[in-house]
Amino acid sequence: MTTLILKPVSPAERSQWIDAFHAADPTLTIIDWDDPSVPPETVDYAFAWQPEGRRIAAMPNLRAVISPAAGLDHILRDPAFPRDMPLYRMGTQETVDQMGDYVCWAALTLVRDAWRWAEAQARQEWSPWLNQTRTAATTTVGVMGLGELGRATALRLKALGFQVCGWARSAHHIDGVDTFAGDDAFIPFLNRTDILVSLLPATSQTAGILGKKTFAHLRPQASIISVGRGSQLIAQDLVDAINSNVLRGAVLDVVPQEPLPQDSPLWTCRGVTISPHMASEASYRDRAAYAVSVIHQIEAGKQPALRYDPAKGY
Ligand code: NDP
């Protein structure tokens, strides 16, 4: 009997997760994270969103933790998380496809200044603007992070007709995409970019990367798409850059504080479109099937992909 302890984002989701896990593997025993009668030594695997500090470390026979999200910051914020515990990030095809859809929508939204239509509609005002010269073909999207999501998103943007460049820590080859690697190539990468997308993980190196030092090197009237993690965005720098015409607009799915506080200047900043951290939110069915496949691989003595590397920090 293999056991999985489950901690969803909200208790209201529990029954849907249990159904999804049972559809993927009816033999799996699902344990409730909040059930005090469960001895910690009986837990084999954990599928947990924001596990409270020290809970994972207190499960002595745990074989792996599987994150319901591609980002792992919600787990690694626990200082007691055991450094050698196998930890896997989410990586389903739905996750990849939804992110690709979102970034393509956001890039086209920015090219056409679609926020102005929304603003005019709210005023019930029909006021076209003329001499629109911007197209996908004349716009270069720069994707920071060329991992599972960044690589596929870069290819989707290319297929849509954008010029695309990408930047990561190590060298990558992606057909039709100009790639840049490492800190020395960061400014040359920014110099080419009209729309900057962050698909970086939350690490100490990426914190605050969407700030004025970066914005200063982008092409004139550039825009931002924030889909990595909120810790990467310096909100006041973005507002200042838009108000001073350094930047033209932004689409933000992740912000420094979530939910975004009522008094945040981002809500009312001209040219900013906000979504509530749901650029990529794969179905219960898809994510449970992925988690079960990770468990089956480990039980068969294999090494599943997408394992967290403590040396790299992602
Ligand atoms: P991966 O780990 O597969 O890829 C991370 C990429 O970032 C790699 O290309 C890596 O470089 C690059 N990178 C990391 N650190 C640096 C650095 N300091 N400088 C330059 N490049 C760096 O992650 P995923 O593609 O699966 O996911 C990316 C992030 O997207 C997640 O961590 C999560 O925060 C976010 N996300 C957001 C969602 C949303 O709904 N908004 C949903 C899902 C994910 P290299 O290739 O050289 O290792």
mmCIF file of C-alpha atoms and ligand atoms in Angstrom:
data_model
loop_
_atom_site.group_PDB
_atom_site.id
_atom_site.type_symbol
_atom_site.label_atom_id
_atom_site.label_comp_id
_atom_site.label_asym_id
_atom_site.label_seq_id
_atom_site.Cartn_x
_atom_site.Cartn_y
_atom_site.Cartn_z
ATOM 1 C CA MET A 1 0.000 0.000 0.000
ATOM 2 C CA THR A 2 1.448 3.368 -1.069
ATOM 3 C CA THR A 3 0.297 6.462 0.818
ATOM 4 C CA LEU A 4 0.145 10.061 -0.369
ATOM 5 C CA ILE A 5 -0.502 12.961 1.983
ATOM 6 C CA LEU A 6 -2.502 15.732 0.298
ATOM 7 C CA LYS A 7 -2.507 19.451 1.070
ATOM 8 C CA PRO A 8 -4.387 21.418 -1.602
ATOM 9 C CA VAL A 9 -4.480 25.216 -1.935
ATOM 10 C CA SER A 10 -7.881 25.193 -0.245
ATOM 11 C CA PRO A 11 -9.763 22.479 1.706
ATOM 12 C CA ALA A 12 -12.701 23.017 -0.699
ATOM 13 C CA GLU A 13 -10.635 21.360 -3.461
ATOM 14 C CA ARG A 14 -9.986 18.168 -1.479
ATOM 15 C CA SER A 15 -12.687 15.944 -2.936
ATOM 16 C CA GLN A 16 -11.800 16.914 -6.528
ATOM 17 C CA TRP A 17 -8.154 16.073 -5.894
ATOM 18 C CA ILE A 18 -9.072 12.733 -4.304
ATOM 19 C CA ASP A 19 -11.256 11.834 -7.320
ATOM 20 C CA ALA A 20 -8.438 12.824 -9.689
ATOM 21 C CA PHE A 21 -5.846 10.759 -7.785
ATOM 22 C CA HIS A 22 -8.144 7.741 -7.619
ATOM 23 C CA ALA A 23 -8.795 7.997 -11.365
ATOM 24 C CA ALA A 24 -5.021 7.985 -11.955
ATOM 25 C CA ASP A 25 -4.260 5.170 -9.481
ATOM 26 C CA PRO A 26 -7.113 3.511 -7.543
ATOM 27 C CA THR A 27 -4.615 1.666 -5.292
ATOM 28 C CA LEU A 28 -3.121 4.874 -3.855
ATOM 29 C CA THR A 29 -4.166 5.644 -0.268
ATOM 30 C CA ILE A 30 -4.803 9.370 0.140
ATOM 31 C CA ILE A 31 -4.196 10.855 3.597
ATOM 32 C CA ASP A 32 -5.551 14.200 4.727
ATOM 33 C CA TRP A 33 -2.796 16.651 5.695
ATOM 34 C CA ASP A 34 -4.896 17.887 8.640
ATOM 35 C CA ASP A 35 -5.805 14.442 10.016
ATOM 36 C CA PRO A 36 -4.135 14.317 13.472
ATOM 37 C CA SER A 37 -4.620 10.536 13.745
ATOM 38 C CA VAL A 38 -2.157 9.796 10.908
ATOM 39 C CA PRO A 39 1.262 8.634 12.214
ATOM 40 C CA PRO A 40 3.903 10.649 10.257
ATOM 41 C CA GLU A 41 5.985 7.492 9.686
ATOM 42 C CA THR A 42 3.214 5.993 7.501
ATOM 43 C CA VAL A 43 3.495 8.675 4.809
ATOM 44 C CA ASP A 44 5.322 7.670 1.588
ATOM 45 C CA TYR A 45 4.751 10.730 -0.639
ATOM 46 C CA ALA A 46 3.566 14.308 -0.159
ATOM 47 C CA PHE A 47 1.622 16.438 -2.664
ATOM 48 C CA ALA A 48 1.434 19.736 -0.864
ATOM 49 C CA TRP A 49 0.854 23.440 -1.441
ATOM 50 C CA GLN A 50 2.609 25.672 1.131
ATOM 51 C CA PRO A 51 3.350 22.938 3.708
ATOM 52 C CA GLU A 52 3.743 24.429 7.171
ATOM 53 C CA GLY A 53 7.298 24.633 8.482
ATOM 54 C CA ARG A 54 8.833 21.383 9.811
ATOM 55 C CA ARG A 55 5.878 19.155 8.785
ATOM 56 C CA ILE A 56 7.817 17.584 5.869
ATOM 57 C CA ALA A 57 10.928 17.076 8.039
ATOM 58 C CA ALA A 58 8.765 15.242 10.606
ATOM 59 C CA MET A 59 7.817 12.460 8.129
ATOM 60 C CA PRO A 60 10.755 10.046 8.514
ATOM 61 C CA ASN A 61 9.860 7.624 5.693
ATOM 62 C CA LEU A 62 8.877 10.171 3.067
ATOM 63 C CA ARG A 63 10.275 9.154 -0.351
ATOM 64 C CA ALA A 64 9.536 12.355 -2.270
ATOM 65 C CA VAL A 65 7.584 15.599 -2.317
ATOM 66 C CA ILE A 66 5.710 16.519 -5.505
ATOM 67 C CA SER A 67 4.727 20.142 -5.950
ATOM 68 C CA PRO A 68 1.273 20.917 -7.374
ATOM 69 C CA ALA A 69 2.937 23.974 -8.983
ATOM 70 C CA ALA A 70 5.929 24.421 -11.316
ATOM 71 C CA GLY A 71 7.390 26.943 -8.853
ATOM 72 C CA LEU A 72 8.882 25.479 -5.669
ATOM 73 C CA ASP A 73 9.209 28.642 -3.568
ATOM 74 C CA HIS A 74 6.027 27.744 -1.635
ATOM 75 C CA ILE A 75 7.812 24.600 -0.351
ATOM 76 C CA LEU A 76 11.401 25.872 -0.052
ATOM 77 C CA ARG A 77 10.354 28.778 2.198
ATOM 78 C CA ASP A 78 10.332 26.160 5.021
ATOM 79 C CA PRO A 79 13.851 26.449 6.521
ATOM 80 C CA ALA A 80 13.522 22.898 7.892
ATOM 81 C CA PHE A 81 12.856 21.353 4.453
ATOM 82 C CA PRO A 82 15.414 18.489 4.285
ATOM 83 C CA ARG A 83 18.101 19.407 1.741
ATOM 84 C CA ASP A 84 18.389 15.846 0.411
ATOM 85 C CA MET A 85 14.624 15.220 0.100
ATOM 86 C CA PRO A 86 13.729 14.425 -3.542
ATOM 87 C CA LEU A 87 11.473 17.290 -4.663
ATOM 88 C CA TYR A 88 9.711 17.385 -8.057
ATOM 89 C CA ARG A 89 8.049 20.334 -9.750
ATOM 90 C CA MET A 90 4.851 20.179 -11.772
ATOM 91 C CA GLY A 91 5.394 19.745 -15.495
ATOM 92 C CA THR A 92 2.330 18.586 -17.393
ATOM 93 C CA GLN A 93 1.525 19.313 -21.020
ATOM 94 C CA GLU A 94 -1.480 21.388 -19.887
ATOM 95 C CA THR A 95 0.863 23.496 -17.732
ATOM 96 C CA VAL A 96 3.097 24.149 -20.738
ATOM 97 C CA ASP A 97 0.200 24.798 -23.147
ATOM 98 C CA GLN A 98 -1.653 27.155 -20.802
ATOM 99 C CA MET A 99 1.485 29.218 -20.221
ATOM 100 C CA GLY A 100 2.110 29.395 -23.971
ATOM 101 C CA ASP A 101 -1.492 30.537 -24.556
ATOM 102 C CA TYR A 102 -1.263 33.172 -21.838
ATOM 103 C CA VAL A 103 2.025 34.696 -22.964
ATOM 104 C CA CYS A 104 0.902 34.793 -26.622
ATOM 105 C CA TRP A 105 -2.333 36.542 -25.560
ATOM 106 C CA ALA A 106 -0.386 38.975 -23.349
ATOM 107 C CA ALA A 107 2.139 39.782 -26.084
ATOM 108 C CA LEU A 108 -0.628 40.515 -28.626
ATOM 109 C CA THR A 109 -2.514 42.541 -26.002
ATOM 110 C CA LEU A 110 0.587 44.691 -25.536
ATOM 111 C CA VAL A 111 1.274 45.059 -29.258
ATOM 112 C CA ARG A 112 -2.272 46.378 -29.811
ATOM 113 C CA ASP A 113 -2.477 48.418 -26.534
ATOM 114 C CA ALA A 114 -5.687 46.508 -25.816
ATOM 115 C CA TRP A 115 -5.962 48.063 -22.327
ATOM 116 C CA ARG A 116 -7.059 51.257 -24.109
ATOM 117 C CA TRP A 117 -10.064 49.441 -25.597
ATOM 118 C CA ALA A 118 -11.018 48.122 -22.136
ATOM 119 C CA GLU A 119 -10.720 51.646 -20.720
ATOM 120 C CA ALA A 120 -12.849 53.150 -23.507
ATOM 121 C CA GLN A 121 -15.438 50.368 -23.181
ATOM 122 C CA ALA A 122 -15.792 51.082 -19.451
ATOM 123 C CA ARG A 123 -16.663 54.686 -20.491
ATOM 124 C CA GLN A 124 -18.952 53.382 -23.305
ATOM 125 C CA GLU A 125 -16.851 55.375 -25.712
ATOM 126 C CA TRP A 126 -16.165 54.507 -29.396
ATOM 127 C CA SER A 127 -12.852 56.202 -30.167
ATOM 128 C CA PRO A 128 -10.523 54.443 -32.622
ATOM 129 C CA TRP A 129 -6.925 55.578 -32.912
ATOM 130 C CA LEU A 130 -5.221 55.785 -36.284
ATOM 131 C CA ASN A 131 -1.852 54.972 -37.814
ATOM 132 C CA GLN A 132 -1.252 51.743 -35.889
ATOM 133 C CA THR A 133 2.180 50.540 -36.988
ATOM 134 C CA ARG A 134 3.051 47.844 -34.478
ATOM 135 C CA THR A 135 2.719 44.164 -35.452
ATOM 136 C CA ALA A 136 4.033 40.888 -34.108
ATOM 137 C CA ALA A 137 6.495 40.747 -37.000
ATOM 138 C CA THR A 138 8.086 44.062 -36.006
ATOM 139 C CA THR A 139 8.191 43.194 -32.289
ATOM 140 C CA THR A 140 10.902 41.221 -30.507
ATOM 141 C CA VAL A 141 9.812 39.273 -27.449
ATOM 142 C CA GLY A 142 12.666 38.439 -25.048
ATOM 143 C CA VAL A 143 11.992 35.400 -22.876
ATOM 144 C CA MET A 144 13.977 35.174 -19.632
ATOM 145 C CA GLY A 145 14.203 31.499 -18.625
ATOM 146 C CA LEU A 146 14.356 28.768 -21.272
ATOM 147 C CA GLY A 147 13.297 25.791 -19.159
ATOM 148 C CA GLU A 148 10.172 23.645 -19.514
ATOM 149 C CA LEU A 149 7.915 26.658 -19.914
ATOM 150 C CA GLY A 150 10.231 29.266 -21.441
ATOM 151 C CA ARG A 151 11.394 27.084 -24.314
ATOM 152 C CA ALA A 152 7.884 26.021 -25.373
ATOM 153 C CA THR A 153 6.589 29.584 -24.973
ATOM 154 C CA ALA A 154 9.401 30.978 -27.145
ATOM 155 C CA LEU A 155 8.455 28.514 -29.905
ATOM 156 C CA ARG A 156 4.754 29.456 -29.634
ATOM 157 C CA LEU A 157 5.602 33.172 -29.923
ATOM 158 C CA LYS A 158 7.788 32.448 -32.947
ATOM 159 C CA ALA A 159 4.966 30.480 -34.605
ATOM 160 C CA LEU A 160 2.666 33.458 -34.017
ATOM 161 C CA GLY A 161 4.990 35.677 -36.049
ATOM 162 C CA PHE A 162 6.986 37.478 -33.340
ATOM 163 C CA GLN A 163 10.758 37.910 -33.451
ATOM 164 C CA VAL A 164 11.951 35.987 -30.391
ATOM 165 C CA CYS A 165 15.117 35.950 -28.317
ATOM 166 C CA GLY A 166 15.790 34.109 -25.068
ATOM 167 C CA TRP A 167 18.123 34.234 -22.105
ATOM 168 C CA ALA A 168 19.097 31.583 -19.530
ATOM 169 C CA ARG A 169 22.008 30.673 -17.285
ATOM 170 C CA SER A 170 23.366 28.081 -19.696
ATOM 171 C CA ALA A 171 23.525 27.942 -23.496
ATOM 172 C CA HIS A 172 20.407 26.721 -25.348
ATOM 173 C CA HIS A 173 19.667 26.088 -29.000
ATOM 174 C CA ILE A 174 16.063 26.731 -30.084
ATOM 175 C CA ASP A 175 15.240 26.814 -33.803
ATOM 176 C CA GLY A 176 14.461 30.351 -34.965
ATOM 177 C CA VAL A 177 15.164 31.903 -31.544
ATOM 178 C CA ASP A 178 18.304 33.964 -30.806
ATOM 179 C CA THR A 179 19.567 32.753 -27.457
ATOM 180 C CA PHE A 180 21.825 34.435 -24.902
ATOM 181 C CA ALA A 181 23.496 32.783 -21.901
ATOM 182 C CA GLY A 182 24.744 34.051 -18.554
ATOM 183 C CA ASP A 183 25.169 37.400 -16.850
ATOM 184 C CA ASP A 184 27.541 38.841 -19.498
ATOM 185 C CA ALA A 185 24.885 38.390 -22.189
ATOM 186 C CA PHE A 186 22.055 39.945 -20.179
ATOM 187 C CA ILE A 187 22.377 43.540 -21.432
ATOM 188 C CA PRO A 188 22.833 42.557 -25.112
ATOM 189 C CA PHE A 189 19.685 40.421 -24.703
ATOM 190 C CA LEU A 190 17.725 43.323 -23.176
ATOM 191 C CA ASN A 191 18.935 45.699 -25.909
ATOM 192 C CA ARG A 192 17.093 43.536 -28.461
ATOM 193 C CA THR A 193 13.838 43.276 -26.521
ATOM 194 C CA ASP A 194 10.504 45.100 -27.009
ATOM 195 C CA ILE A 195 8.433 42.815 -24.753
ATOM 196 C CA LEU A 196 10.242 41.215 -21.822
ATOM 197 C CA VAL A 197 8.761 37.981 -20.405
ATOM 198 C CA SER A 198 9.951 36.514 -17.116
ATOM 199 C CA LEU A 199 9.706 32.738 -16.933
ATOM 200 C CA LEU A 200 12.433 32.491 -14.321
ATOM 201 C CA PRO A 201 12.114 30.631 -11.016
ATOM 202 C CA ALA A 202 12.154 32.508 -7.695
ATOM 203 C CA THR A 203 15.779 32.456 -6.499
ATOM 204 C CA SER A 204 18.070 34.946 -4.766
ATOM 205 C CA GLN A 205 19.581 35.774 -8.204
ATOM 206 C CA THR A 206 16.242 36.505 -9.884
ATOM 207 C CA ALA A 207 14.723 38.589 -7.030
ATOM 208 C CA GLY A 208 14.008 42.134 -8.261
ATOM 209 C CA ILE A 209 15.145 41.411 -11.833
ATOM 210 C CA LEU A 210 12.063 43.239 -13.178
ATOM 211 C CA GLY A 211 13.254 46.601 -11.898
ATOM 212 C CA LYS A 212 14.612 49.905 -13.172
ATOM 213 C CA LYS A 213 18.151 48.608 -13.809
ATOM 214 C CA THR A 214 16.730 46.075 -16.252
ATOM 215 C CA PHE A 215 14.096 48.390 -17.757
ATOM 216 C CA ALA A 216 16.795 50.946 -18.637
ATOM 217 C CA HIS A 217 18.373 48.556 -21.159
ATOM 218 C CA LEU A 218 15.210 47.570 -23.046
ATOM 219 C CA ARG A 219 14.237 49.096 -26.383
ATOM 220 C CA PRO A 220 12.279 52.378 -26.179
ATOM 221 C CA GLN A 221 8.619 51.937 -25.190
ATOM 222 C CA ALA A 222 9.115 48.321 -24.195
ATOM 223 C CA SER A 223 6.600 46.298 -22.179
ATOM 224 C CA ILE A 224 6.744 43.607 -19.477
ATOM 225 C CA ILE A 225 4.998 40.269 -18.980
ATOM 226 C CA SER A 226 5.438 38.992 -15.404
ATOM 227 C CA VAL A 227 4.616 35.281 -15.177
ATOM 228 C CA GLY A 228 7.618 33.872 -13.249
ATOM 229 C CA ARG A 229 7.238 34.845 -9.602
ATOM 230 C CA GLY A 230 6.192 38.058 -7.874
ATOM 231 C CA SER A 231 9.517 38.423 -6.026
ATOM 232 C CA GLN A 232 11.069 39.309 -9.398
ATOM 233 C CA LEU A 233 8.997 42.492 -9.823
ATOM 234 C CA ILE A 234 9.727 45.844 -8.153
ATOM 235 C CA ALA A 235 6.262 47.375 -8.323
ATOM 236 C CA GLN A 236 7.254 51.006 -7.774
ATOM 237 C CA ASP A 237 9.960 50.783 -10.461
ATOM 238 C CA LEU A 238 7.341 49.540 -12.917
ATOM 239 C CA VAL A 239 4.896 52.324 -12.071
ATOM 240 C CA ASP A 240 7.670 54.940 -12.325
ATOM 241 C CA ALA A 241 8.887 53.527 -15.652
ATOM 242 C CA ILE A 242 5.381 53.634 -17.143
ATOM 243 C CA ASN A 243 4.649 57.115 -15.796
ATOM 244 C CA SER A 244 7.914 58.415 -17.269
ATOM 245 C CA ASN A 245 7.323 56.666 -20.633
ATOM 246 C CA VAL A 246 10.337 54.371 -20.234
ATOM 247 C CA LEU A 247 7.871 51.483 -20.483
ATOM 248 C CA ARG A 248 4.656 51.340 -22.493
ATOM 249 C CA GLY A 249 2.698 48.710 -20.598
ATOM 250 C CA ALA A 250 2.685 45.487 -18.637
ATOM 251 C CA VAL A 251 0.708 42.303 -18.169
ATOM 252 C CA LEU A 252 1.158 40.974 -14.650
ATOM 253 C CA ASP A 253 0.075 37.524 -13.529
ATOM 254 C CA VAL A 254 2.440 37.432 -10.552
ATOM 255 C CA VAL A 255 3.079 40.400 -8.257
ATOM 256 C CA PRO A 256 5.229 40.979 -5.156
ATOM 257 C CA GLN A 257 2.336 40.488 -2.733
ATOM 258 C CA GLU A 258 -0.527 38.096 -3.561
ATOM 259 C CA PRO A 259 -3.394 38.827 -3.361
ATOM 260 C CA LEU A 260 -2.408 42.286 -4.590
ATOM 261 C CA PRO A 261 -3.345 44.773 -1.804
ATOM 262 C CA GLN A 262 -6.261 47.134 -2.472
ATOM 263 C CA ASP A 263 -3.974 50.184 -2.185
ATOM 264 C CA SER A 264 -1.308 48.937 -4.633
ATOM 265 C CA PRO A 265 -0.560 51.561 -7.325
ATOM 266 C CA LEU A 266 -0.426 48.697 -9.841
ATOM 267 C CA TRP A 267 -4.246 48.419 -9.884
ATOM 268 C CA THR A 268 -4.678 51.864 -11.395
ATOM 269 C CA CYS A 269 -1.435 52.262 -13.347
ATOM 270 C CA ARG A 270 -2.134 53.152 -16.994
ATOM 271 C CA GLY A 271 -1.270 50.357 -19.403
ATOM 272 C CA VAL A 272 -1.150 47.619 -16.755
ATOM 273 C CA THR A 273 -3.362 44.535 -17.081
ATOM 274 C CA ILE A 274 -3.534 42.203 -14.063
ATOM 275 C CA SER A 275 -4.605 38.568 -13.728
ATOM 276 C CA PRO A 276 -4.754 36.763 -10.353
ATOM 277 C CA HIS A 277 -1.824 34.303 -10.704
ATOM 278 C CA MET A 278 -3.566 31.907 -13.038
ATOM 279 C CA ALA A 279 -1.555 32.091 -16.263
ATOM 280 C CA SER A 280 -1.083 28.353 -16.029
ATOM 281 C CA GLU A 281 -3.345 26.368 -13.736
ATOM 282 C CA ALA A 282 -3.617 22.829 -15.091
ATOM 283 C CA SER A 283 -6.629 20.655 -14.242
ATOM 284 C CA TYR A 284 -6.754 18.391 -11.180
ATOM 285 C CA ARG A 285 -6.918 15.384 -13.514
ATOM 286 C CA ASP A 286 -3.769 16.357 -15.421
ATOM 287 C CA ARG A 287 -1.717 17.207 -12.331
ATOM 288 C CA ALA A 288 -2.800 14.112 -10.373
ATOM 289 C CA ALA A 289 -1.877 11.903 -13.348
ATOM 290 C CA TYR A 290 1.551 13.578 -13.460
ATOM 291 C CA ALA A 291 2.098 13.090 -9.699
ATOM 292 C CA VAL A 292 1.095 9.428 -9.979
ATOM 293 C CA SER A 293 3.532 8.954 -12.877
ATOM 294 C CA VAL A 294 6.328 10.384 -10.707
ATOM 295 C CA ILE A 295 5.407 7.967 -7.894
ATOM 296 C CA HIS A 296 5.308 5.000 -10.283
ATOM 297 C CA GLN A 297 8.730 5.905 -11.697
ATOM 298 C CA ILE A 298 10.259 6.161 -8.223
ATOM 299 C CA GLU A 299 8.662 2.856 -7.169
ATOM 300 C CA ALA A 300 10.183 1.275 -10.313
ATOM 301 C CA GLY A 301 13.635 2.559 -9.330
ATOM 302 C CA LYS A 302 13.746 5.239 -12.053
ATOM 303 C CA GLN A 303 14.739 8.919 -11.770
ATOM 304 C CA PRO A 304 11.812 11.156 -12.810
ATOM 305 C CA ALA A 305 12.630 14.395 -14.653
ATOM 306 C CA LEU A 306 12.031 17.877 -13.199
ATOM 307 C CA ARG A 307 13.787 17.192 -9.896
ATOM 308 C CA TYR A 308 14.816 20.226 -7.868
ATOM 309 C CA ASP A 309 18.576 20.775 -7.791
ATOM 310 C CA PRO A 310 19.664 22.403 -4.479
ATOM 311 C CA ALA A 311 22.998 23.430 -6.020
ATOM 312 C CA LYS A 312 21.227 25.516 -8.713
ATOM 313 C CA GLY A 313 18.361 26.611 -6.454
ATOM 314 C CA TYR A 314 15.629 25.587 -8.947
HETATM 315 P P1 NDP B 1 12.683 25.444 -15.256
HETATM 316 O O1 NDP B 1 13.414 25.148 -13.989
HETATM 317 O O2 NDP B 1 12.443 24.346 -16.235
HETATM 318 O O3 NDP B 1 13.461 26.600 -16.055
HETATM 319 C C1 NDP B 1 14.033 27.692 -15.408
HETATM 320 C C2 NDP B 1 14.797 28.499 -16.434
HETATM 321 O O4 NDP B 1 15.294 29.684 -15.807
HETATM 322 C C3 NDP B 1 16.031 27.760 -16.991
HETATM 323 O O5 NDP B 1 16.172 28.016 -18.365
HETATM 324 C C4 NDP B 1 17.189 28.381 -16.209
HETATM 325 O O6 NDP B 1 18.429 28.407 -16.894
HETATM 326 C C5 NDP B 1 16.686 29.812 -16.057
HETATM 327 N N1 NDP B 1 17.337 30.486 -14.938
HETATM 328 C C6 NDP B 1 17.252 30.191 -13.612
HETATM 329 N N2 NDP B 1 18.005 31.055 -12.891
HETATM 330 C C7 NDP B 1 18.557 31.907 -13.782
HETATM 331 C C8 NDP B 1 19.425 33.023 -13.662
HETATM 332 N N3 NDP B 1 19.882 33.446 -12.471
HETATM 333 N N4 NDP B 1 19.805 33.666 -14.785
HETATM 334 C C9 NDP B 1 19.365 33.263 -16.004
HETATM 335 N N5 NDP B 1 18.529 32.207 -16.186
HETATM 336 C C10 NDP B 1 18.135 31.548 -15.082
HETATM 337 O O7 NDP B 1 11.304 26.116 -14.824
HETATM 338 P P2 NDP B 1 9.905 26.135 -15.605
HETATM 339 O O8 NDP B 1 10.143 26.583 -17.003
HETATM 340 O O9 NDP B 1 9.170 24.866 -15.382
HETATM 341 O O10 NDP B 1 9.120 27.264 -14.796
HETATM 342 C C11 NDP B 1 9.641 28.586 -14.679
HETATM 343 C C12 NDP B 1 8.885 29.348 -13.613
HETATM 344 O O11 NDP B 1 7.599 29.717 -14.097
HETATM 345 C C13 NDP B 1 8.567 28.578 -12.340
HETATM 346 O O12 NDP B 1 9.681 28.528 -11.471
HETATM 347 C C14 NDP B 1 7.417 29.360 -11.756
HETATM 348 O O13 NDP B 1 7.912 30.344 -10.876
HETATM 349 C C15 NDP B 1 6.797 30.036 -12.974
HETATM 350 N N6 NDP B 1 5.422 29.547 -13.194
HETATM 351 C C16 NDP B 1 4.395 30.449 -13.150
HETATM 352 C C17 NDP B 1 3.093 30.029 -13.354
HETATM 353 C C18 NDP B 1 1.962 30.996 -13.374
HETATM 354 O O14 NDP B 1 0.795 30.577 -13.446
HETATM 355 N N7 NDP B 1 2.224 32.289 -13.347
HETATM 356 C C19 NDP B 1 2.760 28.611 -13.593
HETATM 357 C C20 NDP B 1 3.918 27.766 -13.689
HETATM 358 C C21 NDP B 1 5.195 28.234 -13.467
HETATM 359 P P3 NDP B 1 19.179 27.046 -17.373
HETATM 360 O O15 NDP B 1 18.334 26.494 -18.497
HETATM 361 O O16 NDP B 1 20.490 27.518 -17.836
HETATM 362 O O17 NDP B 1 19.197 26.140 -16.168
#
